[in-house]
Amino acid sequence: MTLRIAPSILSADFARLGQEVRAIEAAGADLVHFDVMDNHYVPNLTIGPLVCEAIRPHVKIGIDVHLMVEPVDALIPLFAKAGANIITFHPEASRHVDRTLQLIRDHGCKAGLVFNPATPLGLMDHVMDKLDVVLLMSVNPGFGGQAFIPSTLPKLTEARRRIDAHVAHGGQPIWLEVDGGVKVDNIAQIVAAGADTLVAGSAVFGAPDNDGGYRTVMKTLRQNASNS
Ligand code: DX5
Ligand code: ZN
């Protein structure tokens, strides 16, 4: 199984964002996870398409835009134009989930749904053919540095079962991403439960950075993940 590690720049130094994304790419990151918060869908406010456009020339790896905004649709063309490769959103924040997924794909990006800890997986049932990514939140969205919610583990296993059944019936591949509280000491369990794409914010940018480039923590995350 291919494992992808996606450091969340929510915990990066925003005053040096270009350097920060170059450093994680050099340390082996597979994606830049880009958290968009609007002080409406979630009680925090972060970054938008202009910042996405500003970091785009600094890295070759994909930019994984996680929209924690309501409404969703108007931002999709802006992020696609700003260089996003993946756009995920919360189904509660869109009136027409199927239409929003299609809109993301029509703009040339991979599309994904994000499930909050209390959001049932059944919401993916009738849109499986439009999903490139299923993202399970393992914290309530809005802040970095929160503790991993353990009930995400059986939920991941159930999401993995649904995705594998979809693929076994001739469906397209769907990545299973997890976001929140992923650390060097729980990543193996999370991968064993079925995740293939791991977001890590404070675990990466808050790690002791003796090598000045996050190489040690990225290597440890990957080693522990592949030892699951
Ligand atoms: C939370 C964000 C996460 C967050 C993860 O709403 O979606 O991406 O940055 O941060 P950690 O890894 O510190 O829990
Ligand atoms: Zn996120």
PDB file of C-alpha atoms and ligand atoms in Angstrom:
ATOM      1  CA  MET A   1       0.000   0.000   0.000  1.00  0.00           C
ATOM      2  CA  THR A   2       1.254   3.512  -0.848  1.00  0.00           C
ATOM      3  CA  LEU A   3       1.492   5.708   2.232  1.00  0.00           C
ATOM      4  CA  ARG A   4       1.337   9.465   1.907  1.00  0.00           C
ATOM      5  CA  ILE A   5       2.363  11.951   4.575  1.00  0.00           C
ATOM      6  CA  ALA A   6       0.808  15.399   4.375  1.00  0.00           C
ATOM      7  CA  PRO A   7       2.218  17.945   6.842  1.00  0.00           C
ATOM      8  CA  SER A   8      -0.383  20.575   7.746  1.00  0.00           C
ATOM      9  CA  ILE A   9       1.027  24.068   7.424  1.00  0.00           C
ATOM     10  CA  LEU A  10      -1.457  25.217  10.065  1.00  0.00           C
ATOM     11  CA  SER A  11       1.391  24.631  12.534  1.00  0.00           C
ATOM     12  CA  ALA A  12       4.118  26.106  10.300  1.00  0.00           C
ATOM     13  CA  ASP A  13       5.730  29.522  10.762  1.00  0.00           C
ATOM     14  CA  PHE A  14       3.465  31.712   8.626  1.00  0.00           C
ATOM     15  CA  ALA A  15       6.134  34.401   8.466  1.00  0.00           C
ATOM     16  CA  ARG A  16       8.380  31.960   6.546  1.00  0.00           C
ATOM     17  CA  LEU A  17       5.846  29.863   4.664  1.00  0.00           C
ATOM     18  CA  GLY A  18       7.862  29.499   1.442  1.00  0.00           C
ATOM     19  CA  GLN A  19      10.838  28.103   3.364  1.00  0.00           C
ATOM     20  CA  GLU A  20       8.601  25.873   5.462  1.00  0.00           C
ATOM     21  CA  VAL A  21       6.966  24.157   2.472  1.00  0.00           C
ATOM     22  CA  ARG A  22      10.327  23.750   0.720  1.00  0.00           C
ATOM     23  CA  ALA A  23      11.704  22.134   3.874  1.00  0.00           C
ATOM     24  CA  ILE A  24       8.911  19.583   4.174  1.00  0.00           C
ATOM     25  CA  GLU A  25       9.177  18.691   0.499  1.00  0.00           C
ATOM     26  CA  ALA A  26      12.934  18.166   0.875  1.00  0.00           C
ATOM     27  CA  ALA A  27      12.218  16.002   3.940  1.00  0.00           C
ATOM     28  CA  GLY A  28       9.995  13.702   1.878  1.00  0.00           C
ATOM     29  CA  ALA A  29       6.464  15.038   2.324  1.00  0.00           C
ATOM     30  CA  ASP A  30       4.016  13.742  -0.276  1.00  0.00           C
ATOM     31  CA  LEU A  31       1.548  16.623  -0.041  1.00  0.00           C
ATOM     32  CA  VAL A  32       1.157  20.037   1.564  1.00  0.00           C
ATOM     33  CA  HIS A  33      -2.015  19.965   3.688  1.00  0.00           C
ATOM     34  CA  PHE A  34      -3.626  23.424   3.507  1.00  0.00           C
ATOM     35  CA  ASP A  35      -6.272  24.193   6.146  1.00  0.00           C
ATOM     36  CA  VAL A  36      -8.823  26.827   5.183  1.00  0.00           C
ATOM     37  CA  MET A  37     -10.971  28.125   8.092  1.00  0.00           C
ATOM     38  CA  ASP A  38     -13.626  30.824   7.809  1.00  0.00           C
ATOM     39  CA  ASN A  39     -14.756  31.720  11.370  1.00  0.00           C
ATOM     40  CA  HIS A  40     -18.223  30.497  10.398  1.00  0.00           C
ATOM     41  CA  TYR A  41     -18.136  26.768   9.708  1.00  0.00           C
ATOM     42  CA  VAL A  42     -15.318  26.521  12.289  1.00  0.00           C
ATOM     43  CA  PRO A  43     -14.375  28.974  15.039  1.00  0.00           C
ATOM     44  CA  ASN A  44     -11.039  30.019  13.557  1.00  0.00           C
ATOM     45  CA  LEU A  45      -9.715  31.957  10.586  1.00  0.00           C
ATOM     46  CA  THR A  46      -6.722  31.025   8.451  1.00  0.00           C
ATOM     47  CA  ILE A  47      -5.603  31.289   4.839  1.00  0.00           C
ATOM     48  CA  GLY A  48      -7.190  31.496   1.398  1.00  0.00           C
ATOM     49  CA  PRO A  49      -6.444  31.215  -2.333  1.00  0.00           C
ATOM     50  CA  LEU A  50      -3.883  34.052  -2.338  1.00  0.00           C
ATOM     51  CA  VAL A  51      -1.674  32.130   0.075  1.00  0.00           C
ATOM     52  CA  CYS A  52      -2.125  28.949  -1.963  1.00  0.00           C
ATOM     53  CA  GLU A  53      -0.973  30.825  -5.053  1.00  0.00           C
ATOM     54  CA  ALA A  54       1.993  32.252  -3.136  1.00  0.00           C
ATOM     55  CA  ILE A  55       3.330  28.847  -2.010  1.00  0.00           C
ATOM     56  CA  ARG A  56       2.591  27.044  -5.311  1.00  0.00           C
ATOM     57  CA  PRO A  57       5.912  27.971  -7.021  1.00  0.00           C
ATOM     58  CA  HIS A  58       7.923  26.825  -3.984  1.00  0.00           C
ATOM     59  CA  VAL A  59       7.084  23.092  -4.255  1.00  0.00           C
ATOM     60  CA  LYS A  60       6.338  20.409  -6.838  1.00  0.00           C
ATOM     61  CA  ILE A  61       4.279  18.174  -4.518  1.00  0.00           C
ATOM     62  CA  GLY A  62       0.486  18.449  -4.538  1.00  0.00           C
ATOM     63  CA  ILE A  63      -1.415  20.949  -2.433  1.00  0.00           C
ATOM     64  CA  ASP A  64      -4.207  19.267  -0.454  1.00  0.00           C
ATOM     65  CA  VAL A  65      -6.775  21.982   0.310  1.00  0.00           C
ATOM     66  CA  HIS A  66      -9.045  21.148   3.258  1.00  0.00           C
ATOM     67  CA  LEU A  67     -11.989  23.552   3.179  1.00  0.00           C
ATOM     68  CA  MET A  68     -13.561  24.209   6.570  1.00  0.00           C
ATOM     69  CA  VAL A  69     -15.844  26.867   5.115  1.00  0.00           C
ATOM     70  CA  GLU A  70     -19.535  27.407   4.520  1.00  0.00           C
ATOM     71  CA  PRO A  71     -20.687  27.885   1.801  1.00  0.00           C
ATOM     72  CA  VAL A  72     -18.166  25.952  -0.285  1.00  0.00           C
ATOM     73  CA  ASP A  73     -18.739  26.346  -4.015  1.00  0.00           C
ATOM     74  CA  ALA A  74     -17.520  29.893  -4.719  1.00  0.00           C
ATOM     75  CA  LEU A  75     -14.036  29.068  -3.421  1.00  0.00           C
ATOM     76  CA  ILE A  76     -13.494  26.062  -5.686  1.00  0.00           C
ATOM     77  CA  PRO A  77     -12.589  27.905  -8.930  1.00  0.00           C
ATOM     78  CA  LEU A  78     -10.370  30.263  -6.934  1.00  0.00           C
ATOM     79  CA  PHE A  79      -8.405  27.440  -5.309  1.00  0.00           C
ATOM     80  CA  ALA A  80      -8.144  25.505  -8.577  1.00  0.00           C
ATOM     81  CA  LYS A  81      -6.700  28.615 -10.219  1.00  0.00           C
ATOM     82  CA  ALA A  82      -4.352  29.090  -7.268  1.00  0.00           C
ATOM     83  CA  GLY A  83      -2.788  25.662  -7.900  1.00  0.00           C
ATOM     84  CA  ALA A  84      -4.678  23.291  -5.587  1.00  0.00           C
ATOM     85  CA  ASN A  85      -4.452  19.614  -6.559  1.00  0.00           C
ATOM     86  CA  ILE A  86      -6.935  18.146  -4.081  1.00  0.00           C
ATOM     87  CA  ILE A  87      -9.957  19.931  -2.630  1.00  0.00           C
ATOM     88  CA  THR A  88     -11.926  18.389   0.235  1.00  0.00           C
ATOM     89  CA  PHE A  89     -14.963  19.837   2.005  1.00  0.00           C
ATOM     90  CA  HIS A  90     -17.403  18.979   4.791  1.00  0.00           C
ATOM     91  CA  PRO A  91     -20.776  17.689   3.531  1.00  0.00           C
ATOM     92  CA  GLU A  92     -22.627  19.690   6.228  1.00  0.00           C
ATOM     93  CA  ALA A  93     -21.277  22.880   4.644  1.00  0.00           C
ATOM     94  CA  SER A  94     -22.653  22.306   1.139  1.00  0.00           C
ATOM     95  CA  ARG A  95     -26.331  22.307   0.190  1.00  0.00           C
ATOM     96  CA  HIS A  96     -25.641  20.027  -2.785  1.00  0.00           C
ATOM     97  CA  VAL A  97     -22.828  17.608  -2.067  1.00  0.00           C
ATOM     98  CA  ASP A  98     -22.937  15.797  -5.414  1.00  0.00           C
ATOM     99  CA  ARG A  99     -22.791  19.089  -7.320  1.00  0.00           C
ATOM    100  CA  THR A 100     -19.858  20.372  -5.246  1.00  0.00           C
ATOM    101  CA  LEU A 101     -17.881  17.154  -5.846  1.00  0.00           C
ATOM    102  CA  GLN A 102     -18.511  17.458  -9.586  1.00  0.00           C
ATOM    103  CA  LEU A 103     -17.520  21.128  -9.533  1.00  0.00           C
ATOM    104  CA  ILE A 104     -14.147  20.231  -7.983  1.00  0.00           C
ATOM    105  CA  ARG A 105     -13.486  17.581 -10.626  1.00  0.00           C
ATOM    106  CA  ASP A 106     -14.623  19.900 -13.423  1.00  0.00           C
ATOM    107  CA  HIS A 107     -11.885  22.264 -12.271  1.00  0.00           C
ATOM    108  CA  GLY A 108      -9.277  19.530 -12.660  1.00  0.00           C
ATOM    109  CA  CYS A 109      -8.734  18.690  -8.990  1.00  0.00           C
ATOM    110  CA  LYS A 110      -9.183  15.506  -6.999  1.00  0.00           C
ATOM    111  CA  ALA A 111     -12.359  15.739  -4.906  1.00  0.00           C
ATOM    112  CA  GLY A 112     -12.980  14.571  -1.368  1.00  0.00           C
ATOM    113  CA  LEU A 113     -15.486  14.549   1.466  1.00  0.00           C
ATOM    114  CA  VAL A 114     -14.481  15.200   5.072  1.00  0.00           C
ATOM    115  CA  PHE A 115     -16.216  13.369   7.910  1.00  0.00           C
ATOM    116  CA  ASN A 116     -16.238  15.000  11.338  1.00  0.00           C
ATOM    117  CA  PRO A 117     -15.992  12.629  14.312  1.00  0.00           C
ATOM    118  CA  ALA A 118     -19.816  12.515  14.608  1.00  0.00           C
ATOM    119  CA  THR A 119     -20.575  12.501  10.860  1.00  0.00           C
ATOM    120  CA  PRO A 120     -21.792   9.080   9.673  1.00  0.00           C
ATOM    121  CA  LEU A 121     -19.943   7.333   6.843  1.00  0.00           C
ATOM    122  CA  GLY A 122     -23.276   6.686   5.121  1.00  0.00           C
ATOM    123  CA  LEU A 123     -23.032  10.192   3.674  1.00  0.00           C
ATOM    124  CA  MET A 124     -20.591   8.784   1.103  1.00  0.00           C
ATOM    125  CA  ASP A 125     -23.000   6.089  -0.104  1.00  0.00           C
ATOM    126  CA  HIS A 126     -24.488   7.710  -3.189  1.00  0.00           C
ATOM    127  CA  VAL A 127     -21.422   9.678  -4.303  1.00  0.00           C
ATOM    128  CA  MET A 128     -18.711   6.996  -4.175  1.00  0.00           C
ATOM    129  CA  ASP A 129     -18.116   7.323  -7.916  1.00  0.00           C
ATOM    130  CA  LYS A 130     -17.286  11.027  -7.518  1.00  0.00           C
ATOM    131  CA  LEU A 131     -14.798  10.628  -4.660  1.00  0.00           C
ATOM    132  CA  ASP A 132     -11.014  10.621  -4.975  1.00  0.00           C
ATOM    133  CA  VAL A 133     -10.449  11.083  -1.241  1.00  0.00           C
ATOM    134  CA  VAL A 134     -12.315  10.253   1.955  1.00  0.00           C
ATOM    135  CA  LEU A 135     -10.938  12.279   4.866  1.00  0.00           C
ATOM    136  CA  LEU A 136     -11.815  11.269   8.423  1.00  0.00           C
ATOM    137  CA  MET A 137     -11.335  13.952  11.056  1.00  0.00           C
ATOM    138  CA  SER A 138      -9.801  12.492  14.200  1.00  0.00           C
ATOM    139  CA  VAL A 139     -10.370  15.784  16.072  1.00  0.00           C
ATOM    140  CA  ASN A 140     -13.134  18.344  15.808  1.00  0.00           C
ATOM    141  CA  PRO A 141     -12.027  20.785  13.104  1.00  0.00           C
ATOM    142  CA  GLY A 142     -10.770  24.268  13.894  1.00  0.00           C
ATOM    143  CA  PHE A 143      -7.458  23.947  15.695  1.00  0.00           C
ATOM    144  CA  GLY A 144      -4.127  22.183  15.469  1.00  0.00           C
ATOM    145  CA  GLY A 145      -2.557  20.367  18.391  1.00  0.00           C
ATOM    146  CA  GLN A 146      -5.653  18.492  19.663  1.00  0.00           C
ATOM    147  CA  ALA A 147      -5.679  14.885  20.893  1.00  0.00           C
ATOM    148  CA  PHE A 148      -6.567  12.029  18.523  1.00  0.00           C
ATOM    149  CA  ILE A 149     -10.128  10.748  19.153  1.00  0.00           C
ATOM    150  CA  PRO A 150      -9.816   6.938  19.547  1.00  0.00           C
ATOM    151  CA  SER A 151     -13.233   6.115  17.993  1.00  0.00           C
ATOM    152  CA  THR A 152     -11.670   7.169  14.674  1.00  0.00           C
ATOM    153  CA  LEU A 153      -9.840   3.807  14.557  1.00  0.00           C
ATOM    154  CA  PRO A 154     -12.919   1.563  14.078  1.00  0.00           C
ATOM    155  CA  LYS A 155     -14.387   4.249  11.804  1.00  0.00           C
ATOM    156  CA  LEU A 156     -11.263   4.063   9.619  1.00  0.00           C
ATOM    157  CA  THR A 157     -11.607   0.302   9.406  1.00  0.00           C
ATOM    158  CA  GLU A 158     -15.227   0.670   8.314  1.00  0.00           C
ATOM    159  CA  ALA A 159     -14.296   3.334   5.725  1.00  0.00           C
ATOM    160  CA  ARG A 160     -11.516   1.041   4.432  1.00  0.00           C
ATOM    161  CA  ARG A 161     -14.051  -1.787   4.078  1.00  0.00           C
ATOM    162  CA  ARG A 162     -16.412   0.433   2.067  1.00  0.00           C
ATOM    163  CA  ILE A 163     -13.621   1.690  -0.200  1.00  0.00           C
ATOM    164  CA  ASP A 164     -12.224  -1.794  -0.812  1.00  0.00           C
ATOM    165  CA  ALA A 165     -15.715  -3.085  -1.663  1.00  0.00           C
ATOM    166  CA  HIS A 166     -16.184  -0.195  -4.088  1.00  0.00           C
ATOM    167  CA  VAL A 167     -12.865  -0.950  -5.812  1.00  0.00           C
ATOM    168  CA  ALA A 168     -13.625  -4.689  -5.854  1.00  0.00           C
ATOM    169  CA  HIS A 169     -16.806  -3.857  -7.763  1.00  0.00           C
ATOM    170  CA  GLY A 170     -14.828  -2.000 -10.430  1.00  0.00           C
ATOM    171  CA  GLY A 171     -14.855   1.445  -8.797  1.00  0.00           C
ATOM    172  CA  GLN A 172     -12.014   3.986  -8.995  1.00  0.00           C
ATOM    173  CA  PRO A 173      -9.375   4.151  -6.261  1.00  0.00           C
ATOM    174  CA  ILE A 174     -10.176   6.400  -3.277  1.00  0.00           C
ATOM    175  CA  TRP A 175      -7.554   7.610  -0.820  1.00  0.00           C
ATOM    176  CA  LEU A 176      -8.364   7.271   2.893  1.00  0.00           C
ATOM    177  CA  GLU A 177      -6.943  10.258   4.730  1.00  0.00           C
ATOM    178  CA  VAL A 178      -6.930  11.009   8.449  1.00  0.00           C
ATOM    179  CA  ASP A 179      -6.493  14.432  10.020  1.00  0.00           C
ATOM    180  CA  GLY A 180      -5.903  15.452  13.628  1.00  0.00           C
ATOM    181  CA  GLY A 181      -3.639  14.297  16.431  1.00  0.00           C
ATOM    182  CA  VAL A 182      -1.466  12.058  14.230  1.00  0.00           C
ATOM    183  CA  LYS A 183       1.892  11.610  16.005  1.00  0.00           C
ATOM    184  CA  VAL A 184       4.966   9.395  15.779  1.00  0.00           C
ATOM    185  CA  ASP A 185       3.590   7.177  18.549  1.00  0.00           C
ATOM    186  CA  ASN A 186       0.097   6.510  17.101  1.00  0.00           C
ATOM    187  CA  ILE A 187       0.704   6.544  13.339  1.00  0.00           C
ATOM    188  CA  ALA A 188       1.268   2.763  13.172  1.00  0.00           C
ATOM    189  CA  GLN A 189      -2.140   2.064  14.760  1.00  0.00           C
ATOM    190  CA  ILE A 190      -3.815   4.547  12.415  1.00  0.00           C
ATOM    191  CA  VAL A 191      -2.285   2.926   9.331  1.00  0.00           C
ATOM    192  CA  ALA A 192      -3.166  -0.531  10.655  1.00  0.00           C
ATOM    193  CA  ALA A 193      -6.792   0.639  10.937  1.00  0.00           C
ATOM    194  CA  GLY A 194      -6.808   1.431   7.214  1.00  0.00           C
ATOM    195  CA  ALA A 195      -5.545   4.975   6.532  1.00  0.00           C
ATOM    196  CA  ASP A 196      -3.161   5.527   3.612  1.00  0.00           C
ATOM    197  CA  THR A 197      -2.795   9.324   3.799  1.00  0.00           C
ATOM    198  CA  LEU A 198      -1.737  10.912   7.090  1.00  0.00           C
ATOM    199  CA  VAL A 199      -2.034  14.582   7.927  1.00  0.00           C
ATOM    200  CA  ALA A 200       0.320  15.757  10.654  1.00  0.00           C
ATOM    201  CA  GLY A 201       0.579  19.384  11.736  1.00  0.00           C
ATOM    202  CA  SER A 202       1.995  19.912  15.223  1.00  0.00           C
ATOM    203  CA  ALA A 203       3.799  16.539  15.071  1.00  0.00           C
ATOM    204  CA  VAL A 204       5.928  17.840  12.177  1.00  0.00           C
ATOM    205  CA  PHE A 205       6.259  21.573  12.735  1.00  0.00           C
ATOM    206  CA  GLY A 206       6.412  21.284  16.525  1.00  0.00           C
ATOM    207  CA  ALA A 207       9.064  18.560  16.564  1.00  0.00           C
ATOM    208  CA  PRO A 208      12.591  19.250  17.821  1.00  0.00           C
ATOM    209  CA  ASP A 209      14.178  20.247  14.523  1.00  0.00           C
ATOM    210  CA  ASN A 210      17.854  19.492  15.087  1.00  0.00           C
ATOM    211  CA  ASP A 211      18.520  18.971  11.407  1.00  0.00           C
ATOM    212  CA  GLY A 212      16.815  22.278  10.529  1.00  0.00           C
ATOM    213  CA  GLY A 213      14.606  20.626   7.924  1.00  0.00           C
ATOM    214  CA  TYR A 214      12.128  18.309   9.669  1.00  0.00           C
ATOM    215  CA  ARG A 215      14.001  15.290   8.285  1.00  0.00           C
ATOM    216  CA  THR A 216      14.156  13.375  11.552  1.00  0.00           C
ATOM    217  CA  VAL A 217      10.453  13.620  12.345  1.00  0.00           C
ATOM    218  CA  MET A 218       9.413  12.884   8.743  1.00  0.00           C
ATOM    219  CA  LYS A 219      11.644   9.819   8.686  1.00  0.00           C
ATOM    220  CA  THR A 220      10.292   8.597  12.031  1.00  0.00           C
ATOM    221  CA  LEU A 221       6.674   9.106  10.953  1.00  0.00           C
ATOM    222  CA  ARG A 222       7.275   7.137   7.752  1.00  0.00           C
ATOM    223  CA  GLN A 223       9.211   4.351   9.486  1.00  0.00           C
ATOM    224  CA  ASN A 224       6.596   3.953  12.201  1.00  0.00           C
ATOM    225  CA  ALA A 225       3.804   4.044   9.612  1.00  0.00           C
ATOM    226  CA  SER A 226       5.361   1.300   7.551  1.00  0.00           C
ATOM    227  CA  ASN A 227       5.932  -0.840  10.659  1.00  0.00           C
ATOM    228  CA  SER A 228       2.197  -1.160  11.211  1.00  0.00           C
TER     229      SER A 228
HETATM  230  C1  DX5 B   1      -7.786  20.819  12.166  1.00  0.00           C
HETATM  231  C2  DX5 B   1      -7.018  20.742  10.866  1.00  0.00           C
HETATM  232  C3  DX5 B   1      -5.832  19.853  10.905  1.00  0.00           C
HETATM  233  C4  DX5 B   1      -4.772  20.264  11.886  1.00  0.00           C
HETATM  234  C5  DX5 B   1      -4.027  19.054  12.309  1.00  0.00           C
HETATM  235  O1  DX5 B   1      -9.003  21.463  11.944  1.00  0.00           O
HETATM  236  O2  DX5 B   1      -7.851  20.296   9.811  1.00  0.00           O
HETATM  237  O3  DX5 B   1      -5.282  19.698   9.612  1.00  0.00           O
HETATM  238  O4  DX5 B   1      -3.852  21.168  11.354  1.00  0.00           O
HETATM  239  O5  DX5 B   1      -3.142  19.451  13.294  1.00  0.00           O
HETATM  240  P1  DX5 B   1      -2.508  18.397  14.298  1.00  0.00           P
HETATM  241  O6  DX5 B   1      -1.753  17.414  13.466  1.00  0.00           O
HETATM  242  O7  DX5 B   1      -1.642  19.252  15.140  1.00  0.00           O
HETATM  243  O8  DX5 B   1      -3.645  17.769  15.042  1.00  0.00           O
HETATM  244 ZN    ZN B   2      -6.940  19.668   7.854  1.00  0.00          ZN
END
